[in-house]
Each structure stands twice: as structure tokens, then as C-alpha cells.
Amino acid sequence: MSQAPGAQPSPPSVYHERQRLELCAVHALNNVLQQQLFTQEAADEICKRLSPDSRLNPHRSLLGTGNYDVNVIMAALQGLGLAAVWWDRRRSLSQLALPQVLGLILNLPSPVSLGLLSLPLRRRHWVALRQVDGVYYNLDSKLRAPEALGDEDGVRTFLAAALAQGLCEVLLVVTKEVEEKGGWLRTD
């Protein structure tokens, strides 16, 4: 079926979960993987495996609402045969071999508010970035819809701005093979 003259091609289907409770780690995992593979129950099971003898599990919120730490994300990816590689912020982003990276998960400071009142507290928030059909997207679960970042230059600009704010950590989601060979790092 051909398109009418001047019609815009339909955008690709981009999987995007919206924020619920403190489940941003679960949403970031599913968003970077572009399908619902993890639930709160699955993340809680990972927490139990990570600290089987703990009454108060250090890998999640005491309230049971989520707020999972990086160990849960790394274990979830390992269970799928993937790896999470910490990006060394001292490196130039030009060294990042984006074609070898399945996606990125950022841990960012996030303001806390009660309604319209902003509190002087900072929480941490997990955000996924992923390329779909040649376009990189910000898949932050707090956004109403995915935000197109553009090509590799666009995602590098986004990462540079996030890293410049400080307190930002970047995880590269890669295959085990790419992790073992260090293929996520450009050598040229």
C-alpha cells in the first residue's frame, strides 16, 4: 500500500512503560529490552536470591514498593545472557561504540515533591535509552511517551548533558560476547 503524497511515514512501534510506584528499575529493564520481561514479583525474587538471609532486604525499598538497586538490574540482565558494563565518566563519549550496545540504563538524581510542593530531597531514578529503527529514544518511565533523541550524535549529546549534571551513572547493556571482548569501546 503506497502513502499519499506528503504523508509522513508512521513512527516505529516503541515499547514504553510508564512509572508506577517506585518500579523505575523494572520499567527501565523492560524499556531497554523493548518488551515486558520483568515484573515487580520477578525483581523481588532477584532481591531474595541476592540476600537470602536478610530480614530487611538491602536491594529494595523497605516498603515493598520497588526502588531496586543496581545489583537487581545486573542480575536481571545476567539471567538473560546479557551484561551491564559501567561507563567510566572520565572517558570521552566518542569512545563509546554505540552500534555494539543494545541499550543504556542511566541512574539519575530525581527531585521529590508532594503535589506542587518541591522537597529538598533527592531520590535516584533509572532511565532507559534505546535505538529503535535507527533512532535513539529516551524511554524514561516518567515521560508520557518516548522522546526521540535522534542519531548517535543525539544520544551522545543527551549523555554528555546528563553526565555534566553530576551524580549520573551510565550502564551499557551489551551481550556477553561484547562484554568479554570489550567491544563497547572504540579502539580507533
mmCIF file of C-alpha atoms in Angstrom:
data_model
loop_
_atom_site.group_PDB
_atom_site.id
_atom_site.type_symbol
_atom_site.label_atom_id
_atom_site.label_comp_id
_atom_site.label_asym_id
_atom_site.label_seq_id
_atom_site.Cartn_x
_atom_site.Cartn_y
_atom_site.Cartn_z
ATOM 1 C CA MET A 1 0.000 0.000 0.000
ATOM 2 C CA SER A 2 1.510 3.336 -1.002
ATOM 3 C CA GLN A 3 1.346 6.502 1.055
ATOM 4 C CA ALA A 4 -0.433 9.640 -0.044
ATOM 5 C CA PRO A 5 1.868 12.427 -1.316
ATOM 6 C CA GLY A 6 3.207 14.478 1.593
ATOM 7 C CA ALA A 7 2.176 11.883 4.193
ATOM 8 C CA GLN A 8 4.646 11.232 6.965
ATOM 9 C CA PRO A 9 5.764 7.623 7.471
ATOM 10 C CA SER A 10 4.261 6.151 10.602
ATOM 11 C CA PRO A 11 6.690 6.155 13.538
ATOM 12 C CA PRO A 12 8.137 2.821 14.608
ATOM 13 C CA SER A 13 6.457 0.992 17.428
ATOM 14 C CA VAL A 14 8.491 1.805 20.525
ATOM 15 C CA TYR A 15 7.761 -0.119 23.730
ATOM 16 C CA HIS A 16 7.461 2.298 26.667
ATOM 17 C CA GLU A 17 6.286 1.555 30.208
ATOM 18 C CA ARG A 18 5.075 4.421 32.382
ATOM 19 C CA GLN A 19 6.088 4.937 36.014
ATOM 20 C CA ARG A 20 4.214 3.025 38.708
ATOM 21 C CA LEU A 21 5.147 3.071 42.404
ATOM 22 C CA GLU A 22 8.956 3.017 42.693
ATOM 23 C CA LEU A 23 9.388 0.494 39.876
ATOM 24 C CA CYS A 24 11.632 2.575 37.622
ATOM 25 C CA ALA A 25 14.276 -0.188 37.585
ATOM 26 C CA VAL A 26 11.702 -2.694 36.292
ATOM 27 C CA HIS A 27 10.432 -0.163 33.739
ATOM 28 C CA ALA A 28 13.994 0.677 32.628
ATOM 29 C CA LEU A 29 14.769 -3.021 32.104
ATOM 30 C CA ASN A 30 11.610 -3.646 30.093
ATOM 31 C CA ASN A 31 12.005 -0.416 28.122
ATOM 32 C CA VAL A 32 15.625 -1.131 27.201
ATOM 33 C CA LEU A 33 14.683 -4.688 26.196
ATOM 34 C CA GLN A 34 11.598 -3.408 24.312
ATOM 35 C CA GLN A 35 9.193 -5.886 25.905
ATOM 36 C CA GLN A 36 7.750 -6.767 29.285
ATOM 37 C CA LEU A 37 10.112 -9.399 30.628
ATOM 38 C CA PHE A 38 10.221 -8.296 34.267
ATOM 39 C CA THR A 39 7.602 -7.611 36.918
ATOM 40 C CA GLN A 40 7.770 -6.391 40.494
ATOM 41 C CA GLU A 41 7.463 -10.027 41.608
ATOM 42 C CA ALA A 42 10.426 -11.071 39.440
ATOM 43 C CA ALA A 43 12.532 -8.192 40.817
ATOM 44 C CA ASP A 44 11.565 -9.156 44.382
ATOM 45 C CA GLU A 45 12.665 -12.747 43.669
ATOM 46 C CA ILE A 46 16.041 -11.464 42.468
ATOM 47 C CA CYS A 47 16.334 -9.455 45.705
ATOM 48 C CA LYS A 48 15.694 -12.623 47.733
ATOM 49 C CA ARG A 49 18.360 -14.502 45.763
ATOM 50 C CA LEU A 50 20.862 -11.675 46.288
ATOM 51 C CA SER A 51 20.267 -11.558 50.070
ATOM 52 C CA PRO A 52 18.555 -14.800 51.094
ATOM 53 C CA ASP A 53 19.181 -14.400 54.823
ATOM 54 C CA SER A 54 18.210 -10.747 55.158
ATOM 55 C CA ARG A 55 15.080 -9.769 57.051
ATOM 56 C CA LEU A 56 15.350 -6.273 55.604
ATOM 57 C CA ASN A 57 16.498 -6.665 52.024
ATOM 58 C CA PRO A 58 19.143 -4.045 51.118
ATOM 59 C CA HIS A 59 18.345 -4.246 47.388
ATOM 60 C CA ARG A 60 14.827 -2.734 47.515
ATOM 61 C CA SER A 61 12.571 -0.365 49.399
ATOM 62 C CA LEU A 62 11.612 -1.332 52.927
ATOM 63 C CA LEU A 63 8.018 -0.530 51.965
ATOM 64 C CA GLY A 64 7.956 -3.133 49.200
ATOM 65 C CA THR A 65 7.215 -0.543 46.522
ATOM 66 C CA GLY A 66 10.350 -1.113 44.445
ATOM 67 C CA ASN A 67 13.308 1.294 44.473
ATOM 68 C CA TYR A 68 15.623 -1.536 43.356
ATOM 69 C CA ASP A 69 19.386 -1.072 43.298
ATOM 70 C CA VAL A 70 21.900 -1.734 40.527
ATOM 71 C CA ASN A 71 22.525 -5.304 41.711
ATOM 72 C CA VAL A 72 18.955 -6.234 40.768
ATOM 73 C CA ILE A 73 19.363 -4.733 37.289
ATOM 74 C CA MET A 74 22.679 -6.512 36.741
ATOM 75 C CA ALA A 75 21.315 -9.877 37.951
ATOM 76 C CA ALA A 76 18.203 -9.499 35.763
ATOM 77 C CA LEU A 77 20.336 -8.855 32.668
ATOM 78 C CA GLN A 78 22.711 -11.720 33.526
ATOM 79 C CA GLY A 79 19.710 -14.040 33.734
ATOM 80 C CA LEU A 80 19.024 -13.204 30.077
ATOM 81 C CA GLY A 81 22.619 -13.788 28.993
ATOM 82 C CA LEU A 82 23.326 -10.052 28.836
ATOM 83 C CA ALA A 83 25.709 -7.858 30.782
ATOM 84 C CA ALA A 84 25.729 -4.368 32.238
ATOM 85 C CA VAL A 85 29.022 -2.510 31.878
ATOM 86 C CA TRP A 86 29.681 0.638 33.904
ATOM 87 C CA TRP A 87 30.666 3.556 31.686
ATOM 88 C CA ASP A 88 33.726 5.364 33.060
ATOM 89 C CA ARG A 89 32.687 9.022 33.002
ATOM 90 C CA ARG A 90 36.341 10.047 32.588
ATOM 91 C CA ARG A 91 36.292 8.626 29.058
ATOM 92 C CA SER A 92 35.223 10.699 26.089
ATOM 93 C CA LEU A 93 31.794 9.688 24.815
ATOM 94 C CA SER A 94 33.348 9.487 21.342
ATOM 95 C CA GLN A 95 34.971 6.237 22.558
ATOM 96 C CA LEU A 96 31.568 4.627 23.091
ATOM 97 C CA ALA A 97 30.895 2.073 20.320
ATOM 98 C CA LEU A 98 27.131 2.602 20.214
ATOM 99 C CA PRO A 99 26.458 0.022 17.445
ATOM 100 C CA GLN A 100 27.748 -2.654 19.862
ATOM 101 C CA VAL A 101 25.457 -1.510 22.687
ATOM 102 C CA LEU A 102 21.924 -2.919 22.950
ATOM 103 C CA GLY A 103 20.818 -0.010 25.147
ATOM 104 C CA LEU A 104 21.778 2.188 28.071
ATOM 105 C CA ILE A 105 20.395 2.485 31.585
ATOM 106 C CA LEU A 106 21.109 5.694 33.467
ATOM 107 C CA ASN A 107 20.787 6.341 37.175
ATOM 108 C CA LEU A 108 19.908 9.990 37.697
ATOM 109 C CA PRO A 109 19.061 12.220 40.638
ATOM 110 C CA SER A 110 15.345 12.886 40.756
ATOM 111 C CA PRO A 111 13.598 15.639 42.722
ATOM 112 C CA VAL A 112 10.976 14.706 45.311
ATOM 113 C CA SER A 113 7.685 16.576 45.501
ATOM 114 C CA LEU A 114 4.351 16.364 47.262
ATOM 115 C CA GLY A 115 1.855 17.709 44.770
ATOM 116 C CA LEU A 116 3.096 21.164 43.813
ATOM 117 C CA LEU A 117 5.487 21.364 46.774
ATOM 118 C CA SER A 118 9.077 20.508 45.874
ATOM 119 C CA LEU A 119 11.016 18.994 48.780
ATOM 120 C CA PRO A 120 14.761 19.457 49.353
ATOM 121 C CA LEU A 121 15.332 15.725 48.898
ATOM 122 C CA ARG A 122 16.904 13.790 46.041
ATOM 123 C CA ARG A 123 15.995 10.237 45.082
ATOM 124 C CA ARG A 124 17.556 8.128 42.362
ATOM 125 C CA HIS A 125 15.747 7.232 39.141
ATOM 126 C CA TRP A 126 16.521 4.599 36.475
ATOM 127 C CA VAL A 127 16.085 5.643 32.831
ATOM 128 C CA ALA A 128 16.479 3.571 29.646
ATOM 129 C CA LEU A 129 17.847 4.764 26.297
ATOM 130 C CA ARG A 130 17.468 2.557 23.251
ATOM 131 C CA GLN A 131 17.751 2.656 19.486
ATOM 132 C CA VAL A 132 14.673 1.551 17.531
ATOM 133 C CA ASP A 133 14.730 1.589 13.725
ATOM 134 C CA GLY A 134 17.798 3.836 13.594
ATOM 135 C CA VAL A 135 16.527 6.426 16.096
ATOM 136 C CA TYR A 136 17.623 6.641 19.724
ATOM 137 C CA TYR A 137 14.890 7.261 22.296
ATOM 138 C CA ASN A 138 14.759 8.432 25.887
ATOM 139 C CA LEU A 139 12.430 5.862 27.442
ATOM 140 C CA ASP A 140 12.184 7.481 30.874
ATOM 141 C CA SER A 141 9.132 5.965 32.576
ATOM 142 C CA LYS A 142 8.209 9.419 33.914
ATOM 143 C CA LEU A 143 7.658 10.667 30.350
ATOM 144 C CA ARG A 144 4.191 10.411 28.784
ATOM 145 C CA ALA A 145 5.742 8.999 25.602
ATOM 146 C CA PRO A 146 9.213 8.095 24.286
ATOM 147 C CA GLU A 147 11.351 11.123 23.460
ATOM 148 C CA ALA A 148 13.308 10.878 20.201
ATOM 149 C CA LEU A 149 16.975 11.779 20.671
ATOM 150 C CA GLY A 150 17.954 11.218 17.043
ATOM 151 C CA ASP A 151 21.102 9.517 15.817
ATOM 152 C CA GLU A 152 24.348 8.665 17.639
ATOM 153 C CA ASP A 153 25.231 12.354 17.939
ATOM 154 C CA GLY A 154 21.875 12.996 19.595
ATOM 155 C CA VAL A 155 22.313 10.270 22.182
ATOM 156 C CA ARG A 156 25.910 11.385 22.891
ATOM 157 C CA THR A 157 24.646 14.961 23.420
ATOM 158 C CA PHE A 158 21.974 13.668 25.815
ATOM 159 C CA LEU A 159 24.543 11.569 27.707
ATOM 160 C CA ALA A 160 27.008 14.470 27.902
ATOM 161 C CA ALA A 161 24.313 16.716 29.413
ATOM 162 C CA ALA A 162 23.279 14.043 31.931
ATOM 163 C CA LEU A 163 26.882 13.347 32.954
ATOM 164 C CA ALA A 164 27.635 17.080 33.253
ATOM 165 C CA GLN A 165 24.919 17.399 35.909
ATOM 166 C CA GLY A 166 26.967 15.089 38.131
ATOM 167 C CA LEU A 167 25.670 12.154 40.144
ATOM 168 C CA CYS A 168 24.716 10.362 36.908
ATOM 169 C CA GLU A 169 25.808 6.784 36.347
ATOM 170 C CA VAL A 170 25.603 5.020 32.978
ATOM 171 C CA LEU A 171 25.277 1.284 32.411
ATOM 172 C CA LEU A 172 25.793 -0.136 28.935
ATOM 173 C CA VAL A 173 23.571 -3.128 28.174
ATOM 174 C CA VAL A 174 25.542 -5.492 25.948
ATOM 175 C CA THR A 175 25.788 -9.144 25.010
ATOM 176 C CA LYS A 176 28.214 -11.339 26.953
ATOM 177 C CA GLU A 177 30.417 -11.553 23.853
ATOM 178 C CA VAL A 178 30.657 -7.761 23.547
ATOM 179 C CA GLU A 179 31.412 -7.536 27.273
ATOM 180 C CA GLU A 180 34.162 -10.167 27.120
ATOM 181 C CA LYS A 181 35.838 -8.613 24.069
ATOM 182 C CA GLY A 182 35.403 -5.036 25.267
ATOM 183 C CA GLY A 183 33.568 -4.340 22.021
ATOM 184 C CA TRP A 184 31.605 -1.469 23.584
ATOM 185 C CA LEU A 185 34.778 0.638 23.476
ATOM 186 C CA ARG A 186 36.026 2.093 20.181
ATOM 187 C CA THR A 187 39.689 1.421 19.534
ATOM 188 C CA ASP A 188 40.238 3.818 16.624
#
